[in-house]
Structure formats: C-alpha cells, structure tokens
PDB file of N, CA and C in Angstrom:
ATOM      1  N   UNK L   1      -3.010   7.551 -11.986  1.00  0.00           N
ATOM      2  CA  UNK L   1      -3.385   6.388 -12.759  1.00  0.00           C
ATOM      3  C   UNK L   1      -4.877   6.309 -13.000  1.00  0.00           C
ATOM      4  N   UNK L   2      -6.052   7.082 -12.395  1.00  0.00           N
ATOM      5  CA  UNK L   2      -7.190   7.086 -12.608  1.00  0.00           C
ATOM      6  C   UNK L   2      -7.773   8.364 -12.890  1.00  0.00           C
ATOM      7  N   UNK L   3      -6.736   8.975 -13.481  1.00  0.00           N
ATOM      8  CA  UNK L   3      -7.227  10.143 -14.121  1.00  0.00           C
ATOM      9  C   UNK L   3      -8.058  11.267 -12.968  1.00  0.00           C
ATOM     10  N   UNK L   4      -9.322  11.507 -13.656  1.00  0.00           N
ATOM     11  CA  UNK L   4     -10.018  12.729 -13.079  1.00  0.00           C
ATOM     12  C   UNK L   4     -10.879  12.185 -11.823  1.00  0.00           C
ATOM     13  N   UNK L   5     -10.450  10.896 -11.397  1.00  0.00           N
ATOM     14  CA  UNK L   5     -11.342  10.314 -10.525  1.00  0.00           C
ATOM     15  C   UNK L   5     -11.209  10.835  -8.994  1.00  0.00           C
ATOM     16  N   UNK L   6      -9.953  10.886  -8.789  1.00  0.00           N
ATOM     17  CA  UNK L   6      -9.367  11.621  -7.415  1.00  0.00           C
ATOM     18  C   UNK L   6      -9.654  13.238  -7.378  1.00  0.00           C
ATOM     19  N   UNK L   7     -10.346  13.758  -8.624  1.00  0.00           N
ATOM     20  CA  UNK L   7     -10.976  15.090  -8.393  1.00  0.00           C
ATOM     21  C   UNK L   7     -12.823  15.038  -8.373  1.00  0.00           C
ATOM     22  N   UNK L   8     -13.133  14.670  -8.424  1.00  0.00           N
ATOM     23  CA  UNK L   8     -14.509  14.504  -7.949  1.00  0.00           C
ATOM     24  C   UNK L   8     -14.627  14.884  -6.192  1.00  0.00           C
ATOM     25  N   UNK L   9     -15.971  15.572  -6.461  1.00  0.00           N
ATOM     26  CA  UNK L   9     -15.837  16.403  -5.075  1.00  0.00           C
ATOM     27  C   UNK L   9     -16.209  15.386  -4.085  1.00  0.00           C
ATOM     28  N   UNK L  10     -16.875  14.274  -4.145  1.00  0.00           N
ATOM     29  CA  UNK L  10     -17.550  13.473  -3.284  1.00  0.00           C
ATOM     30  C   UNK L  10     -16.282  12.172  -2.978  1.00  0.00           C
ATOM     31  N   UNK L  11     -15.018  12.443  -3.353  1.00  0.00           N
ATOM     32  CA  UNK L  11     -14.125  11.306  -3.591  1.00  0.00           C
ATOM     33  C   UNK L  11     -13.380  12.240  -1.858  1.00  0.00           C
ATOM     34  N   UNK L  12     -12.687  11.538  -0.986  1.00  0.00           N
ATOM     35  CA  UNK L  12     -11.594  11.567   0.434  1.00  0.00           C
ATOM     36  C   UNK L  12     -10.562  10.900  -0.188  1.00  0.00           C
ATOM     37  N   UNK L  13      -9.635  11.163   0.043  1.00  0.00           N
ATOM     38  CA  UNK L  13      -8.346  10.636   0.080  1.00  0.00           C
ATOM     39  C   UNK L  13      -7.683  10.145   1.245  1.00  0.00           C
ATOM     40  N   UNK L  14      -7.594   9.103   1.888  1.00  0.00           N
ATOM     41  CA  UNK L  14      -6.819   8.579   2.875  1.00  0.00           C
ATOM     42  C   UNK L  14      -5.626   8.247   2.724  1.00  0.00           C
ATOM     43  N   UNK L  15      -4.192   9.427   2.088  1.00  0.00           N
ATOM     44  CA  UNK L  15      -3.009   8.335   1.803  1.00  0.00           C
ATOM     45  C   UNK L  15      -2.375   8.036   2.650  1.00  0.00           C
ATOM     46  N   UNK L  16      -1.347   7.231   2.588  1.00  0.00           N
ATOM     47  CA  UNK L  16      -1.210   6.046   3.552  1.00  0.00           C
ATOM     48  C   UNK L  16       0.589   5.830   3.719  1.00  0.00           C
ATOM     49  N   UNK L  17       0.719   5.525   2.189  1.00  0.00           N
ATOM     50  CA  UNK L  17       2.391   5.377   1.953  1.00  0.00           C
ATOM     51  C   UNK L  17       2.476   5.158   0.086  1.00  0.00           C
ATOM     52  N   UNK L  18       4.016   6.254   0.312  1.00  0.00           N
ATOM     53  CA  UNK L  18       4.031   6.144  -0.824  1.00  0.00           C
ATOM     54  C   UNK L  18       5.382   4.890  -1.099  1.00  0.00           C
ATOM     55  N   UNK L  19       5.889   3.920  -1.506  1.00  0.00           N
ATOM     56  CA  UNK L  19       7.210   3.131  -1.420  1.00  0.00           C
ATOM     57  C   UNK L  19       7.319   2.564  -2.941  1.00  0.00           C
ATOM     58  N   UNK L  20       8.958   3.027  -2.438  1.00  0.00           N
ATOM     59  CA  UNK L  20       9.090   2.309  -4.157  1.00  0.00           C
ATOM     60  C   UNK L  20      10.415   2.073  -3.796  1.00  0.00           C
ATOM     61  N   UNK L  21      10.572   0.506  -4.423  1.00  0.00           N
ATOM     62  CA  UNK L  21      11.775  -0.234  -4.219  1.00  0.00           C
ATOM     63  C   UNK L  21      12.639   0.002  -5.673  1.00  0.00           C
ATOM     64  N   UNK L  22      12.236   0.569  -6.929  1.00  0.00           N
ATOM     65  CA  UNK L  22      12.539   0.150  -8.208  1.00  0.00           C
ATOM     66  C   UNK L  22      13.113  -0.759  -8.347  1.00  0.00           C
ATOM     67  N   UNK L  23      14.130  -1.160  -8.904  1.00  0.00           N
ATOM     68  CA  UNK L  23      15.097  -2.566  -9.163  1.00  0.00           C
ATOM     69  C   UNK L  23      16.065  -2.941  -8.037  1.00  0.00           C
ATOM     70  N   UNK L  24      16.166  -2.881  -6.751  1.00  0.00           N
ATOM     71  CA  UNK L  24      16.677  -3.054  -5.572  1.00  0.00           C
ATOM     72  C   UNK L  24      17.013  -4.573  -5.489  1.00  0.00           C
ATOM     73  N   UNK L  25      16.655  -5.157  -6.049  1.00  0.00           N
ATOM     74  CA  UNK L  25      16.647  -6.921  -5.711  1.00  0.00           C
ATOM     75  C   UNK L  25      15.693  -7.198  -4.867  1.00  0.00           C
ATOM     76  N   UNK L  26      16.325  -7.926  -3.385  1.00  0.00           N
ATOM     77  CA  UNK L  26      15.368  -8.250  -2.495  1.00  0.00           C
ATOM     78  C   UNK L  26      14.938  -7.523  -1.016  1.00  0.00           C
ATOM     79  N   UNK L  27      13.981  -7.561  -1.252  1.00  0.00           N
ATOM     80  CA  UNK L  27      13.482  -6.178  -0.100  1.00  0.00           C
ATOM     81  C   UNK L  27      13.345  -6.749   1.293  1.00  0.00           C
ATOM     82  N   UNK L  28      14.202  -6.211   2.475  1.00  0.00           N
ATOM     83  CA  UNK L  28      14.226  -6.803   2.870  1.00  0.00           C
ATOM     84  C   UNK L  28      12.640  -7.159   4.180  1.00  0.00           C
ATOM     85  N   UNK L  29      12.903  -8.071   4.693  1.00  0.00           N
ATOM     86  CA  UNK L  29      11.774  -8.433   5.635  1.00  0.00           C
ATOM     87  C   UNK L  29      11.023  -7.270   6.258  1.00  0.00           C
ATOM     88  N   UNK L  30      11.746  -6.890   7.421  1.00  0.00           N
ATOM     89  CA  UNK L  30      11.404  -5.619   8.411  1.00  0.00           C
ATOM     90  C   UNK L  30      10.875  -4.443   6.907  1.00  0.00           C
ATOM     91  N   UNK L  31      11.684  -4.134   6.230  1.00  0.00           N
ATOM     92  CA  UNK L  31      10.798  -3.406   5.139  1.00  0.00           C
ATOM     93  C   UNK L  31       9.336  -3.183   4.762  1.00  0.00           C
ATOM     94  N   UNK L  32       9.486  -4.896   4.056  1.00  0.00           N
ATOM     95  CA  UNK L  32       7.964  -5.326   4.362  1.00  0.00           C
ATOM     96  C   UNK L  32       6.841  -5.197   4.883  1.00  0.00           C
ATOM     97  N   UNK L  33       7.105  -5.694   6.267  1.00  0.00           N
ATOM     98  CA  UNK L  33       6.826  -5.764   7.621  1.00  0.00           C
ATOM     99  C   UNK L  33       6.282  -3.797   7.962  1.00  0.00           C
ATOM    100  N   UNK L  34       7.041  -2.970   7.536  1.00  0.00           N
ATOM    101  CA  UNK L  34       6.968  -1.660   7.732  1.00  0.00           C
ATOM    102  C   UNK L  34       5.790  -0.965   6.937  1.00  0.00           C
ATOM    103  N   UNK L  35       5.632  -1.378   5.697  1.00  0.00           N
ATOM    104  CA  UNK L  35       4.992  -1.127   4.670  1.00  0.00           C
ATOM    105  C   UNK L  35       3.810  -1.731   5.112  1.00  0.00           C
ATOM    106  N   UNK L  36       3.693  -3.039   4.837  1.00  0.00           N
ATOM    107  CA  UNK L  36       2.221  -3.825   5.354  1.00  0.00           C
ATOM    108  C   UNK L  36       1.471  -3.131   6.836  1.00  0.00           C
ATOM    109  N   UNK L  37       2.379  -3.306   7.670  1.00  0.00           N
ATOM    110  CA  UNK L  37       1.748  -2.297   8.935  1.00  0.00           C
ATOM    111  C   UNK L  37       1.025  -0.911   8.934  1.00  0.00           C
ATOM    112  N   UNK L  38       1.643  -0.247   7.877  1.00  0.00           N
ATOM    113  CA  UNK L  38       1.365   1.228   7.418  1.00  0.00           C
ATOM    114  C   UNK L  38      -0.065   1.054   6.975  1.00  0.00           C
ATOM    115  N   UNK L  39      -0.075   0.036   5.962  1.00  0.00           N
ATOM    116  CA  UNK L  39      -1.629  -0.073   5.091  1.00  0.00           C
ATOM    117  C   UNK L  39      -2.531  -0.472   6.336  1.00  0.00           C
ATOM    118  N   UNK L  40      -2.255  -1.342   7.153  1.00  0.00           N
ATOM    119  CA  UNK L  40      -3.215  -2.211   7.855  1.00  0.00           C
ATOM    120  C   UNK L  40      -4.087  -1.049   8.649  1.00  0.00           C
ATOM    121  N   UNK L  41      -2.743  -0.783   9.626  1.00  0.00           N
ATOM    122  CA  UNK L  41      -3.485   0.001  10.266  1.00  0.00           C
ATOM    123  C   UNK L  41      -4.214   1.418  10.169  1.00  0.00           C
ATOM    124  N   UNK L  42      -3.896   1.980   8.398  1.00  0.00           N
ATOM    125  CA  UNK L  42      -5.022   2.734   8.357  1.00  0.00           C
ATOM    126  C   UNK L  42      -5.946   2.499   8.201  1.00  0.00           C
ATOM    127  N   UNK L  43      -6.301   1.039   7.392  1.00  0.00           N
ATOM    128  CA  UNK L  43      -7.701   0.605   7.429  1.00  0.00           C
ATOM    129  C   UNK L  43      -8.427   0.136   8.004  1.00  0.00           C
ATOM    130  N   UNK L  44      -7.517  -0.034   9.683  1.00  0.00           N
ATOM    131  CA  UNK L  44      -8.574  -0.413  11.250  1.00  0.00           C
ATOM    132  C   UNK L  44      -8.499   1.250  11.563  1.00  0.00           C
ATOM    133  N   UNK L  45      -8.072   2.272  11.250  1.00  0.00           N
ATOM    134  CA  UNK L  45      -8.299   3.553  12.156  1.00  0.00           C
ATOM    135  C   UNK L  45      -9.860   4.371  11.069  1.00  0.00           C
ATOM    136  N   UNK L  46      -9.672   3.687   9.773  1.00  0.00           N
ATOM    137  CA  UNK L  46     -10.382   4.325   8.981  1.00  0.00           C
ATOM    138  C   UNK L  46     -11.634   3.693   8.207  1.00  0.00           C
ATOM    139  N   UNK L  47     -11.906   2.394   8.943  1.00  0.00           N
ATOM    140  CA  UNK L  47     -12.718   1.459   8.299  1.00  0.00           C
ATOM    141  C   UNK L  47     -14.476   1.920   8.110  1.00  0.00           C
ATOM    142  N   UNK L  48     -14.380   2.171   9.339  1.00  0.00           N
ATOM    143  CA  UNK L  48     -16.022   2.897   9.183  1.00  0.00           C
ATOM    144  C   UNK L  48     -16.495   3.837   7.883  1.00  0.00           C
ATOM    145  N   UNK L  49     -15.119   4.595   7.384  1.00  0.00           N
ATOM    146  CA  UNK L  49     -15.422   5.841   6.151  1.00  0.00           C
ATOM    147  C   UNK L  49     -14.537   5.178   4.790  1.00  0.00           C
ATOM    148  N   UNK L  50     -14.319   3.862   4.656  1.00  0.00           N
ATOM    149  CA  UNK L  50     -13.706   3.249   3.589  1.00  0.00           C
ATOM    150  C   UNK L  50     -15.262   3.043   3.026  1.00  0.00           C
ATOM    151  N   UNK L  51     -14.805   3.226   1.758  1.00  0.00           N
ATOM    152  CA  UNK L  51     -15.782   2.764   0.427  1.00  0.00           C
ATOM    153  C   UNK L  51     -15.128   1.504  -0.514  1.00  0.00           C
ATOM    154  N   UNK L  52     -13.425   2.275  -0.537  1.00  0.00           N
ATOM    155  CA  UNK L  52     -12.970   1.206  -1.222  1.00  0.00           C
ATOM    156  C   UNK L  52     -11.216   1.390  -1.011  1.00  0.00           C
ATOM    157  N   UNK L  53     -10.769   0.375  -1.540  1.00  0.00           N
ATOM    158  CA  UNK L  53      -8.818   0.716  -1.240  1.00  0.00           C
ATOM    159  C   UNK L  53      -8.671   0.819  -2.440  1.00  0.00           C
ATOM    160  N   UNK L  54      -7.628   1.677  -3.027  1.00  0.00           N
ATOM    161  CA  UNK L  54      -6.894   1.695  -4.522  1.00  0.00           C
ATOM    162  C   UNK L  54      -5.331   1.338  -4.195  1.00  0.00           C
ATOM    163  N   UNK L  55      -4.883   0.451  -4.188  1.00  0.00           N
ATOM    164  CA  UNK L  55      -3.317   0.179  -4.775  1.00  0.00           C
ATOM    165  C   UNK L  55      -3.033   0.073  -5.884  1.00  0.00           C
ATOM    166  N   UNK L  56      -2.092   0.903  -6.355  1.00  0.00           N
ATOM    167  CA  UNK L  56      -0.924   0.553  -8.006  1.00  0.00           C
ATOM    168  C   UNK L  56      -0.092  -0.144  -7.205  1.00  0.00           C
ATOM    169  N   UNK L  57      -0.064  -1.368  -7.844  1.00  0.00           N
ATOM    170  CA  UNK L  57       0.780  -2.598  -7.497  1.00  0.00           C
ATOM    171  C   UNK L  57       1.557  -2.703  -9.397  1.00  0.00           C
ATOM    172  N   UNK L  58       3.093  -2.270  -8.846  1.00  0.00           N
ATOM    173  CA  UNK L  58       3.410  -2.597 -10.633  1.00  0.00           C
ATOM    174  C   UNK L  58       4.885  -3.135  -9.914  1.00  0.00           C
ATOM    175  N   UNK L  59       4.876  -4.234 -11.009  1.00  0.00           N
ATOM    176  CA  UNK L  59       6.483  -4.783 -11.109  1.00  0.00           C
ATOM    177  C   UNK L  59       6.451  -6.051 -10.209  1.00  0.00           C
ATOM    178  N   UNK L  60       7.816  -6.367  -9.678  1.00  0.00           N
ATOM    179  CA  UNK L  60       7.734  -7.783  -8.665  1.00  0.00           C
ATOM    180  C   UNK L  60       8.729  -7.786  -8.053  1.00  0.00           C
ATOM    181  N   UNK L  61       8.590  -8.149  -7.250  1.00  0.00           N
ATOM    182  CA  UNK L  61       9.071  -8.474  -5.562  1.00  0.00           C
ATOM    183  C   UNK L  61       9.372  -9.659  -5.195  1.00  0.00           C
ATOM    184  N   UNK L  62      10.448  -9.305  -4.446  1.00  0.00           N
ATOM    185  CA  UNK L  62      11.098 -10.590  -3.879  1.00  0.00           C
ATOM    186  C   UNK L  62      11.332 -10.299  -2.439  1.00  0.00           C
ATOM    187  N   UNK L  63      10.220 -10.781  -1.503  1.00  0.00           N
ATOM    188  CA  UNK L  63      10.983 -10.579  -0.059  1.00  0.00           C
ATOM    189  C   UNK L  63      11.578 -11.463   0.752  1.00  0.00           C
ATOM    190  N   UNK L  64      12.814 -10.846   1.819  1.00  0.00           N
ATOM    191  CA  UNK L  64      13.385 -12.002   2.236  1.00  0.00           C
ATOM    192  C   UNK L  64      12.106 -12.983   3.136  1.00  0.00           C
ATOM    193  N   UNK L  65      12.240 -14.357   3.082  1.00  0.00           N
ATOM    194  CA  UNK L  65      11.180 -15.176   4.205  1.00  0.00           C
ATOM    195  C   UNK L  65      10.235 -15.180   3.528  1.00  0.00           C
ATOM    196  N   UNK L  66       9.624 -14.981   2.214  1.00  0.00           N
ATOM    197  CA  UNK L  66       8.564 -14.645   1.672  1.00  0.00           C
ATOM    198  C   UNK L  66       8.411 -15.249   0.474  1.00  0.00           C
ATOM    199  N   UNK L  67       9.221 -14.689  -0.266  1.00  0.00           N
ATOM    200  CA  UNK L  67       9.285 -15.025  -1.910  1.00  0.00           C
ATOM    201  C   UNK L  67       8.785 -14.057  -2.810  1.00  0.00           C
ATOM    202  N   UNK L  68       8.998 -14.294  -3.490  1.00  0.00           N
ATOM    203  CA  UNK L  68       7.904 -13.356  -4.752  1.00  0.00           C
ATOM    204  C   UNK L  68       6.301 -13.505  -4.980  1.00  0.00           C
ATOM    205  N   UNK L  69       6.227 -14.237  -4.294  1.00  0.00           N
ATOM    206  CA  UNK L  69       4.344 -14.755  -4.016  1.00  0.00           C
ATOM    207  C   UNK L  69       3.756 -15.376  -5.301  1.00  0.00           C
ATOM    208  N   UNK L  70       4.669 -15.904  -5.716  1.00  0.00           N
ATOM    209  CA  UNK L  70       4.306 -17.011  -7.458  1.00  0.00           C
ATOM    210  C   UNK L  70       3.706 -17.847  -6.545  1.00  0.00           C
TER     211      UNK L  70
END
C-alpha cells in the first residue's frame, strides 16, 4: 500500500501480524483480544527502535463486548 517506501535501505520492518476476518460477521472477543496483544507487545519489546507504526485498517468490525467502535 506504500509503494517503494518499504524498499528504502534506511526503512526495518518489524511485522507483527498479518489478520483478516473478510466478511465473517462478528469477530469474536478472545480473537480480538489475540490480535491487540500481538500489536502491543511488539511495541513494548521494540519501542526504543520505533520511528513510527503503519496499519492498513480497511473495512469494519464488529466485536463481540465491543461494538463496531461508531
């Protein structure tokens, strides 16, 4: 999604998780819960060498206990 930017020699890559619910309905909690944990804690193991986070966030979500976050 950002083109030639992830090839620049001075750019690290920390990936993390890749998840995709496509049209599933509602995702459930512990899911969630699985996913969010994944991000967090790479960015307490990796915070000192973060510059910046990139998420593609596309589409919408419905989690159980949660909502769609409208």
């Amino acid at each position: 999604q950002l083109g030639n930017v992830f090839d620049e020699s001075d750019i690290q890559l920390v990936p993390v998780i890749c998840a995709d619910a496509a049209c599933s309905g509602v995702m459930k909690y512990q899911c969630f819960e699985y996913i969010e944990n994944r991000i967090l804690n790479s960015i307490r193991e990796n915070l000192s060498d973060l510059d910046g986070i990139y998420l593609h966030l596309h589409g919408a979500s419905y989690v159980e206990k949660i909502g769609s976050g409208e």
